[in-house]
Amino acid sequence: MPGTIRLRPAAGSDAAALSAIHNAQGVATTASYELRPGTVAQRAEWLARHRREGFPVLVAIDEDDQVVGFAAYDRFRELPGYDLTVEHSVYVAPGHEHEGIGLMLMTELIDQARRAGLHAMVGVVDAGNRASLAFHERLGFTNHGVLPQVGRKFGRWLDVAMLVRLLDDPPTAR
Ligand SMILES: CC(C)(COP(=O)(O)OP(=O)(O)OC[C@H]1O[C@@H](n2cnc3c(N)ncnc32)[C@H](O)[C@@H]1OP(=O)(O)O)[C@@H](O)C(=O)NCCC(=O)NCCS
């Protein structure tokens, strides 16, 4: 576990940092199927919507007070039968991967989801993202299958893995 990292809820003033991390680690790669870089205003609205709907956004802060990662969850699908299931996202800043920051963020996010009375957390992960698949397995997510060619980015088809973690056991990383 990284000793100098702390977690806190995101503030509106974090929008620029979150936007930069997502553009670098998600939009510029196949980790996210977003095709165009997001603006700071769009990320601010995303933060405001999570706040309105009571969904947490956690940020990881280093010793220089820089945001080095974030994790959040949102509804999985709109229909009310899915009310107790959420879909999460997690991004660590470039140059800070594999330092334990993602594990810190997700362990706390899973704990908050459990305390909120939710039942399942879904990760929709690009099937070629080996680091993310290993990361989620370490967190107790189970891969329930791959949907072939449901995404298209950088001129090629992308397969997506459907990962689920039920929330009725403790959030300790396995
Ligand atoms: C995927 C991501 C969130 C993981 O967070 P992280 O802080 O880098 O990962 P951690 O250091 O907490 O790693 C925890 C465990 O995950 C696995 N893991 C993490 N990175 C890995 C890699 N590059 N290769 C293989 N396993 C990896 C390991 O099991 C690791 O445990 P270990 O340190 O004992 O080996 C982060 O690397 C990231 O943001 N990547 C780019 C964007 C992305 O893919 N986001 C996820 C979208 S679904």
PDB file of C-alpha atoms and ligand atoms in Angstrom:
ATOM      1  CA  MET A   1       0.000   0.000   0.000  1.00  0.00           C
ATOM      2  CA  PRO A   2       1.404   3.440  -0.937  1.00  0.00           C
ATOM      3  CA  GLY A   3       2.279   5.181   2.316  1.00  0.00           C
ATOM      4  CA  THR A   4       1.923   8.800   1.215  1.00  0.00           C
ATOM      5  CA  ILE A   5      -1.426   8.570  -0.560  1.00  0.00           C
ATOM      6  CA  ARG A   6      -4.682   9.605   1.091  1.00  0.00           C
ATOM      7  CA  LEU A   7      -8.253   9.402  -0.174  1.00  0.00           C
ATOM      8  CA  ARG A   8     -11.001  12.016   0.033  1.00  0.00           C
ATOM      9  CA  PRO A   9     -14.328  12.717  -1.677  1.00  0.00           C
ATOM     10  CA  ALA A  10     -13.884  14.678  -4.901  1.00  0.00           C
ATOM     11  CA  ALA A  11     -14.599  18.417  -4.875  1.00  0.00           C
ATOM     12  CA  GLY A  12     -15.792  20.551  -7.779  1.00  0.00           C
ATOM     13  CA  SER A  13     -12.266  21.975  -8.007  1.00  0.00           C
ATOM     14  CA  ASP A  14     -10.958  18.508  -8.938  1.00  0.00           C
ATOM     15  CA  ALA A  15     -12.713  18.611 -12.335  1.00  0.00           C
ATOM     16  CA  ALA A  16      -9.601  19.654 -14.291  1.00  0.00           C
ATOM     17  CA  ALA A  17      -7.429  16.945 -12.732  1.00  0.00           C
ATOM     18  CA  LEU A  18     -10.043  14.233 -13.290  1.00  0.00           C
ATOM     19  CA  SER A  19     -10.562  15.362 -16.860  1.00  0.00           C
ATOM     20  CA  ALA A  20      -6.816  15.225 -17.579  1.00  0.00           C
ATOM     21  CA  ILE A  21      -6.449  11.746 -16.038  1.00  0.00           C
ATOM     22  CA  HIS A  22      -9.443  10.352 -17.941  1.00  0.00           C
ATOM     23  CA  ASN A  23      -8.343  11.890 -21.243  1.00  0.00           C
ATOM     24  CA  ALA A  24      -4.834  10.428 -20.874  1.00  0.00           C
ATOM     25  CA  GLN A  25      -5.694   7.007 -19.446  1.00  0.00           C
ATOM     26  CA  GLY A  26      -9.135   6.404 -20.957  1.00  0.00           C
ATOM     27  CA  VAL A  27      -9.783   8.443 -24.099  1.00  0.00           C
ATOM     28  CA  ALA A  28      -6.249   8.095 -25.518  1.00  0.00           C
ATOM     29  CA  THR A  29      -6.358   4.321 -24.951  1.00  0.00           C
ATOM     30  CA  THR A  30      -8.937   1.569 -25.250  1.00  0.00           C
ATOM     31  CA  ALA A  31      -9.546   1.579 -21.465  1.00  0.00           C
ATOM     32  CA  SER A  32     -12.575   3.794 -22.194  1.00  0.00           C
ATOM     33  CA  TYR A  33     -14.730   3.645 -25.316  1.00  0.00           C
ATOM     34  CA  GLU A  34     -15.122   7.436 -25.222  1.00  0.00           C
ATOM     35  CA  LEU A  35     -13.765   8.709 -28.522  1.00  0.00           C
ATOM     36  CA  ARG A  36     -13.240  12.431 -27.930  1.00  0.00           C
ATOM     37  CA  PRO A  37     -11.367  14.185 -25.119  1.00  0.00           C
ATOM     38  CA  GLY A  38     -13.712  15.546 -22.477  1.00  0.00           C
ATOM     39  CA  THR A  39     -13.682  19.153 -21.316  1.00  0.00           C
ATOM     40  CA  VAL A  40     -13.288  20.398 -17.771  1.00  0.00           C
ATOM     41  CA  ALA A  41     -16.886  21.686 -17.932  1.00  0.00           C
ATOM     42  CA  GLN A  42     -18.164  18.212 -18.832  1.00  0.00           C
ATOM     43  CA  ARG A  43     -16.240  16.677 -15.937  1.00  0.00           C
ATOM     44  CA  ALA A  44     -17.604  19.354 -13.584  1.00  0.00           C
ATOM     45  CA  GLU A  45     -21.141  18.434 -14.662  1.00  0.00           C
ATOM     46  CA  TRP A  46     -20.303  14.731 -14.171  1.00  0.00           C
ATOM     47  CA  LEU A  47     -19.133  15.528 -10.625  1.00  0.00           C
ATOM     48  CA  ALA A  48     -22.263  17.588  -9.931  1.00  0.00           C
ATOM     49  CA  ARG A  49     -24.529  14.789 -11.187  1.00  0.00           C
ATOM     50  CA  HIS A  50     -22.825  12.220  -8.953  1.00  0.00           C
ATOM     51  CA  ARG A  51     -23.276  14.574  -5.996  1.00  0.00           C
ATOM     52  CA  ARG A  52     -26.973  15.140  -6.810  1.00  0.00           C
ATOM     53  CA  GLU A  53     -27.617  11.421  -7.127  1.00  0.00           C
ATOM     54  CA  GLY A  54     -25.652  10.523  -3.994  1.00  0.00           C
ATOM     55  CA  PHE A  55     -22.993   8.469  -5.793  1.00  0.00           C
ATOM     56  CA  PRO A  56     -19.460   8.745  -4.416  1.00  0.00           C
ATOM     57  CA  VAL A  57     -16.441   9.997  -6.337  1.00  0.00           C
ATOM     58  CA  LEU A  58     -13.187   9.301  -4.508  1.00  0.00           C
ATOM     59  CA  VAL A  59      -9.856  10.917  -5.330  1.00  0.00           C
ATOM     60  CA  ALA A  60      -6.364   9.790  -4.332  1.00  0.00           C
ATOM     61  CA  ILE A  61      -4.039  12.621  -3.294  1.00  0.00           C
ATOM     62  CA  ASP A  62      -0.233  12.401  -3.108  1.00  0.00           C
ATOM     63  CA  GLU A  63       2.128  14.172  -0.727  1.00  0.00           C
ATOM     64  CA  ASP A  64       2.213  17.239  -3.051  1.00  0.00           C
ATOM     65  CA  ASP A  65      -1.600  17.505  -2.946  1.00  0.00           C
ATOM     66  CA  GLN A  66      -1.854  16.325  -6.560  1.00  0.00           C
ATOM     67  CA  VAL A  67      -4.762  14.129  -7.674  1.00  0.00           C
ATOM     68  CA  VAL A  68      -3.209  10.827  -8.777  1.00  0.00           C
ATOM     69  CA  GLY A  69      -6.351   8.778  -9.329  1.00  0.00           C
ATOM     70  CA  PHE A  70     -10.093   8.561  -8.959  1.00  0.00           C
ATOM     71  CA  ALA A  71     -12.859   5.993  -8.648  1.00  0.00           C
ATOM     72  CA  ALA A  72     -16.621   6.362  -8.817  1.00  0.00           C
ATOM     73  CA  TYR A  73     -19.806   4.448  -9.390  1.00  0.00           C
ATOM     74  CA  ASP A  74     -23.075   5.187 -11.107  1.00  0.00           C
ATOM     75  CA  ARG A  75     -26.260   3.293 -11.975  1.00  0.00           C
ATOM     76  CA  PHE A  76     -25.619   0.136 -14.013  1.00  0.00           C
ATOM     77  CA  ARG A  77     -28.774   0.527 -16.132  1.00  0.00           C
ATOM     78  CA  GLU A  78     -31.794   2.813 -15.894  1.00  0.00           C
ATOM     79  CA  LEU A  79     -34.634   0.335 -15.233  1.00  0.00           C
ATOM     80  CA  PRO A  80     -35.590   0.230 -11.522  1.00  0.00           C
ATOM     81  CA  GLY A  81     -34.979  -3.500 -11.227  1.00  0.00           C
ATOM     82  CA  TYR A  82     -31.287  -2.604 -11.420  1.00  0.00           C
ATOM     83  CA  ASP A  83     -31.474  -0.182  -8.469  1.00  0.00           C
ATOM     84  CA  LEU A  84     -29.112  -2.225  -6.273  1.00  0.00           C
ATOM     85  CA  THR A  85     -26.443  -2.642  -8.945  1.00  0.00           C
ATOM     86  CA  VAL A  86     -23.832  -0.052  -9.875  1.00  0.00           C
ATOM     87  CA  GLU A  87     -21.126   0.215 -12.530  1.00  0.00           C
ATOM     88  CA  HIS A  88     -17.806   1.683 -11.475  1.00  0.00           C
ATOM     89  CA  SER A  89     -14.872   3.379 -13.134  1.00  0.00           C
ATOM     90  CA  VAL A  90     -11.307   3.729 -11.853  1.00  0.00           C
ATOM     91  CA  TYR A  91      -8.357   5.607 -13.323  1.00  0.00           C
ATOM     92  CA  VAL A  92      -4.860   6.179 -11.978  1.00  0.00           C
ATOM     93  CA  ALA A  93      -2.733   9.076 -13.304  1.00  0.00           C
ATOM     94  CA  PRO A  94      -0.009   8.365 -15.884  1.00  0.00           C
ATOM     95  CA  GLY A  95       3.233   7.374 -14.193  1.00  0.00           C
ATOM     96  CA  HIS A  96       1.491   6.208 -11.019  1.00  0.00           C
ATOM     97  CA  GLU A  97       0.226   2.815 -12.185  1.00  0.00           C
ATOM     98  CA  HIS A  98       0.958  -0.310 -10.147  1.00  0.00           C
ATOM     99  CA  GLU A  99       1.778   1.630  -6.975  1.00  0.00           C
ATOM    100  CA  GLY A 100      -1.264   0.363  -5.062  1.00  0.00           C
ATOM    101  CA  ILE A 101      -3.361   3.489  -5.669  1.00  0.00           C
ATOM    102  CA  GLY A 102      -6.097   1.707  -7.625  1.00  0.00           C
ATOM    103  CA  LEU A 103      -6.374  -0.920  -4.909  1.00  0.00           C
ATOM    104  CA  MET A 104      -6.757   1.774  -2.227  1.00  0.00           C
ATOM    105  CA  LEU A 105      -9.449   3.565  -4.232  1.00  0.00           C
ATOM    106  CA  MET A 106     -11.456   0.472  -5.083  1.00  0.00           C
ATOM    107  CA  THR A 107     -11.253  -1.066  -1.617  1.00  0.00           C
ATOM    108  CA  GLU A 108     -12.816   2.090  -0.183  1.00  0.00           C
ATOM    109  CA  LEU A 109     -15.341   2.396  -3.036  1.00  0.00           C
ATOM    110  CA  ILE A 110     -16.513  -1.195  -2.530  1.00  0.00           C
ATOM    111  CA  ASP A 111     -16.809  -0.556   1.194  1.00  0.00           C
ATOM    112  CA  GLN A 112     -18.939   2.549   0.574  1.00  0.00           C
ATOM    113  CA  ALA A 113     -21.150   0.613  -1.849  1.00  0.00           C
ATOM    114  CA  ARG A 114     -21.716  -2.095   0.746  1.00  0.00           C
ATOM    115  CA  ARG A 115     -22.534   0.492   3.418  1.00  0.00           C
ATOM    116  CA  ALA A 116     -25.010   2.077   0.985  1.00  0.00           C
ATOM    117  CA  GLY A 117     -26.827  -1.272   0.878  1.00  0.00           C
ATOM    118  CA  LEU A 118     -25.965  -2.051  -2.745  1.00  0.00           C
ATOM    119  CA  HIS A 119     -25.790  -5.653  -3.888  1.00  0.00           C
ATOM    120  CA  ALA A 120     -23.555  -5.848  -6.962  1.00  0.00           C
ATOM    121  CA  MET A 121     -20.822  -3.843  -8.663  1.00  0.00           C
ATOM    122  CA  VAL A 122     -20.213  -4.303 -12.384  1.00  0.00           C
ATOM    123  CA  GLY A 123     -17.012  -3.573 -14.264  1.00  0.00           C
ATOM    124  CA  VAL A 124     -17.268  -3.272 -18.044  1.00  0.00           C
ATOM    125  CA  VAL A 125     -13.634  -3.720 -19.040  1.00  0.00           C
ATOM    126  CA  ASP A 126     -11.977  -3.868 -22.454  1.00  0.00           C
ATOM    127  CA  ALA A 127     -11.060  -7.535 -22.873  1.00  0.00           C
ATOM    128  CA  GLY A 128      -7.544  -6.570 -24.024  1.00  0.00           C
ATOM    129  CA  ASN A 129      -6.820  -4.569 -20.867  1.00  0.00           C
ATOM    130  CA  ARG A 130      -4.779  -7.243 -19.085  1.00  0.00           C
ATOM    131  CA  ALA A 131      -3.709  -4.962 -16.226  1.00  0.00           C
ATOM    132  CA  SER A 132      -7.308  -4.035 -15.464  1.00  0.00           C
ATOM    133  CA  LEU A 133      -8.490  -7.658 -15.679  1.00  0.00           C
ATOM    134  CA  ALA A 134      -5.770  -8.768 -13.239  1.00  0.00           C
ATOM    135  CA  PHE A 135      -6.539  -5.790 -11.011  1.00  0.00           C
ATOM    136  CA  HIS A 136     -10.243  -6.593 -10.838  1.00  0.00           C
ATOM    137  CA  GLU A 137      -9.585 -10.286 -10.199  1.00  0.00           C
ATOM    138  CA  ARG A 138      -7.405  -9.242  -7.252  1.00  0.00           C
ATOM    139  CA  LEU A 139     -10.393  -7.244  -5.941  1.00  0.00           C
ATOM    140  CA  GLY A 140     -12.705 -10.243  -6.052  1.00  0.00           C
ATOM    141  CA  PHE A 141     -14.470  -9.494  -9.347  1.00  0.00           C
ATOM    142  CA  THR A 142     -15.441 -12.535 -11.438  1.00  0.00           C
ATOM    143  CA  ASN A 143     -15.306 -12.461 -15.230  1.00  0.00           C
ATOM    144  CA  HIS A 144     -18.718 -13.617 -16.477  1.00  0.00           C
ATOM    145  CA  GLY A 145     -17.907 -13.476 -20.143  1.00  0.00           C
ATOM    146  CA  VAL A 146     -16.867 -11.411 -23.104  1.00  0.00           C
ATOM    147  CA  LEU A 147     -19.181  -9.587 -25.482  1.00  0.00           C
ATOM    148  CA  PRO A 148     -17.410  -9.757 -28.857  1.00  0.00           C
ATOM    149  CA  GLN A 149     -16.985  -6.710 -31.101  1.00  0.00           C
ATOM    150  CA  VAL A 150     -19.449  -4.473 -29.239  1.00  0.00           C
ATOM    151  CA  GLY A 151     -17.015  -1.542 -29.293  1.00  0.00           C
ATOM    152  CA  ARG A 152     -15.147   0.215 -32.084  1.00  0.00           C
ATOM    153  CA  LYS A 153     -12.196   2.524 -31.582  1.00  0.00           C
ATOM    154  CA  PHE A 154      -8.951   3.304 -33.426  1.00  0.00           C
ATOM    155  CA  GLY A 155     -10.349   1.557 -36.512  1.00  0.00           C
ATOM    156  CA  ARG A 156     -10.863  -1.846 -34.938  1.00  0.00           C
ATOM    157  CA  TRP A 157     -13.503  -3.874 -33.111  1.00  0.00           C
ATOM    158  CA  LEU A 158     -13.211  -4.219 -29.361  1.00  0.00           C
ATOM    159  CA  ASP A 159     -14.471  -6.982 -27.074  1.00  0.00           C
ATOM    160  CA  VAL A 160     -15.697  -6.145 -23.607  1.00  0.00           C
ATOM    161  CA  ALA A 161     -15.500  -8.309 -20.476  1.00  0.00           C
ATOM    162  CA  MET A 162     -18.362  -8.248 -17.978  1.00  0.00           C
ATOM    163  CA  LEU A 163     -17.004  -8.410 -14.443  1.00  0.00           C
ATOM    164  CA  VAL A 164     -19.171  -8.641 -11.343  1.00  0.00           C
ATOM    165  CA  ARG A 165     -18.408  -8.394  -7.662  1.00  0.00           C
ATOM    166  CA  LEU A 166     -21.207  -9.194  -5.266  1.00  0.00           C
ATOM    167  CA  LEU A 167     -21.013  -6.947  -2.224  1.00  0.00           C
ATOM    168  CA  ASP A 168     -22.103  -9.279   0.542  1.00  0.00           C
ATOM    169  CA  ASP A 169     -18.576 -10.214   1.609  1.00  0.00           C
ATOM    170  CA  PRO A 170     -15.866  -7.887   2.978  1.00  0.00           C
ATOM    171  CA  PRO A 171     -13.985  -5.598   0.556  1.00  0.00           C
ATOM    172  CA  THR A 172     -10.542  -6.946   1.460  1.00  0.00           C
ATOM    173  CA  ALA A 173      -8.426  -7.371  -1.649  1.00  0.00           C
ATOM    174  CA  ARG A 174      -7.751 -11.043  -2.340  1.00  0.00           C
TER     175      ARG A 174
HETATM  176  C1  LIG B   1      -6.008  -0.507 -14.029  1.00  0.00           C
HETATM  177  C2  LIG B   1      -5.666   0.467 -12.879  1.00  0.00           C
HETATM  178  C3  LIG B   1      -6.917   1.163 -12.370  1.00  0.00           C
HETATM  179  C4  LIG B   1      -5.062  -0.387 -11.738  1.00  0.00           C
HETATM  180  O1  LIG B   1      -4.694   0.480 -10.676  1.00  0.00           O
HETATM  181  P1  LIG B   1      -3.174   0.478 -10.155  1.00  0.00           P
HETATM  182  O2  LIG B   1      -3.037   1.470  -9.067  1.00  0.00           O
HETATM  183  O3  LIG B   1      -2.262   0.617 -11.322  1.00  0.00           O
HETATM  184  O4  LIG B   1      -3.042  -1.007  -9.586  1.00  0.00           O
HETATM  185  P2  LIG B   1      -2.480  -1.468  -8.161  1.00  0.00           P
HETATM  186  O5  LIG B   1      -1.059  -1.015  -7.995  1.00  0.00           O
HETATM  187  O6  LIG B   1      -3.443  -1.093  -7.094  1.00  0.00           O
HETATM  188  O7  LIG B   1      -2.445  -3.046  -8.393  1.00  0.00           O
HETATM  189  C5  LIG B   1      -3.194  -3.966  -7.642  1.00  0.00           C
HETATM  190  C6  LIG B   1      -3.111  -5.329  -8.321  1.00  0.00           C
HETATM  191  O8  LIG B   1      -3.687  -5.266  -9.622  1.00  0.00           O
HETATM  192  C7  LIG B   1      -2.913  -6.082 -10.533  1.00  0.00           C
HETATM  193  N1  LIG B   1      -2.214  -5.228 -11.507  1.00  0.00           N
HETATM  194  C8  LIG B   1      -2.137  -3.888 -11.514  1.00  0.00           C
HETATM  195  N2  LIG B   1      -1.440  -3.461 -12.612  1.00  0.00           N
HETATM  196  C9  LIG B   1      -1.071  -4.567 -13.275  1.00  0.00           C
HETATM  197  C10 LIG B   1      -0.341  -4.788 -14.474  1.00  0.00           C
HETATM  198  N3  LIG B   1       0.180  -3.779 -15.191  1.00  0.00           N
HETATM  199  N4  LIG B   1      -0.170  -6.050 -14.886  1.00  0.00           N
HETATM  200  C11 LIG B   1      -0.667  -7.088 -14.181  1.00  0.00           C
HETATM  201  N5  LIG B   1      -1.356  -6.948 -13.026  1.00  0.00           N
HETATM  202  C12 LIG B   1      -1.575  -5.698 -12.586  1.00  0.00           C
HETATM  203  C13 LIG B   1      -1.916  -6.829  -9.665  1.00  0.00           C
HETATM  204  O9  LIG B   1      -2.541  -7.989  -9.169  1.00  0.00           O
HETATM  205  C14 LIG B   1      -1.712  -5.830  -8.550  1.00  0.00           C
HETATM  206  O10 LIG B   1      -1.215  -6.423  -7.385  1.00  0.00           O
HETATM  207  P3  LIG B   1       0.387  -6.509  -7.141  1.00  0.00           P
HETATM  208  O11 LIG B   1       0.847  -5.080  -6.943  1.00  0.00           O
HETATM  209  O12 LIG B   1       0.505  -7.319  -5.898  1.00  0.00           O
HETATM  210  O13 LIG B   1       1.003  -7.093  -8.353  1.00  0.00           O
HETATM  211  C15 LIG B   1      -4.603   1.514 -13.322  1.00  0.00           C
HETATM  212  O14 LIG B   1      -3.414   0.878 -13.709  1.00  0.00           O
HETATM  213  C16 LIG B   1      -5.075   2.408 -14.458  1.00  0.00           C
HETATM  214  O15 LIG B   1      -5.718   3.415 -14.218  1.00  0.00           O
HETATM  215  N6  LIG B   1      -4.741   2.027 -15.710  1.00  0.00           N
HETATM  216  C17 LIG B   1      -5.058   2.811 -16.881  1.00  0.00           C
HETATM  217  C18 LIG B   1      -6.576   3.033 -17.066  1.00  0.00           C
HETATM  218  C19 LIG B   1      -7.401   1.784 -16.885  1.00  0.00           C
HETATM  219  O16 LIG B   1      -7.137   0.741 -17.470  1.00  0.00           O
HETATM  220  N7  LIG B   1      -8.429   1.905 -16.044  1.00  0.00           N
HETATM  221  C20 LIG B   1      -9.351   0.824 -15.780  1.00  0.00           C
HETATM  222  C21 LIG B   1     -10.476   0.921 -16.737  1.00  0.00           C
HETATM  223  S1  LIG B   1     -11.540  -0.496 -16.561  1.00  0.00           S
END
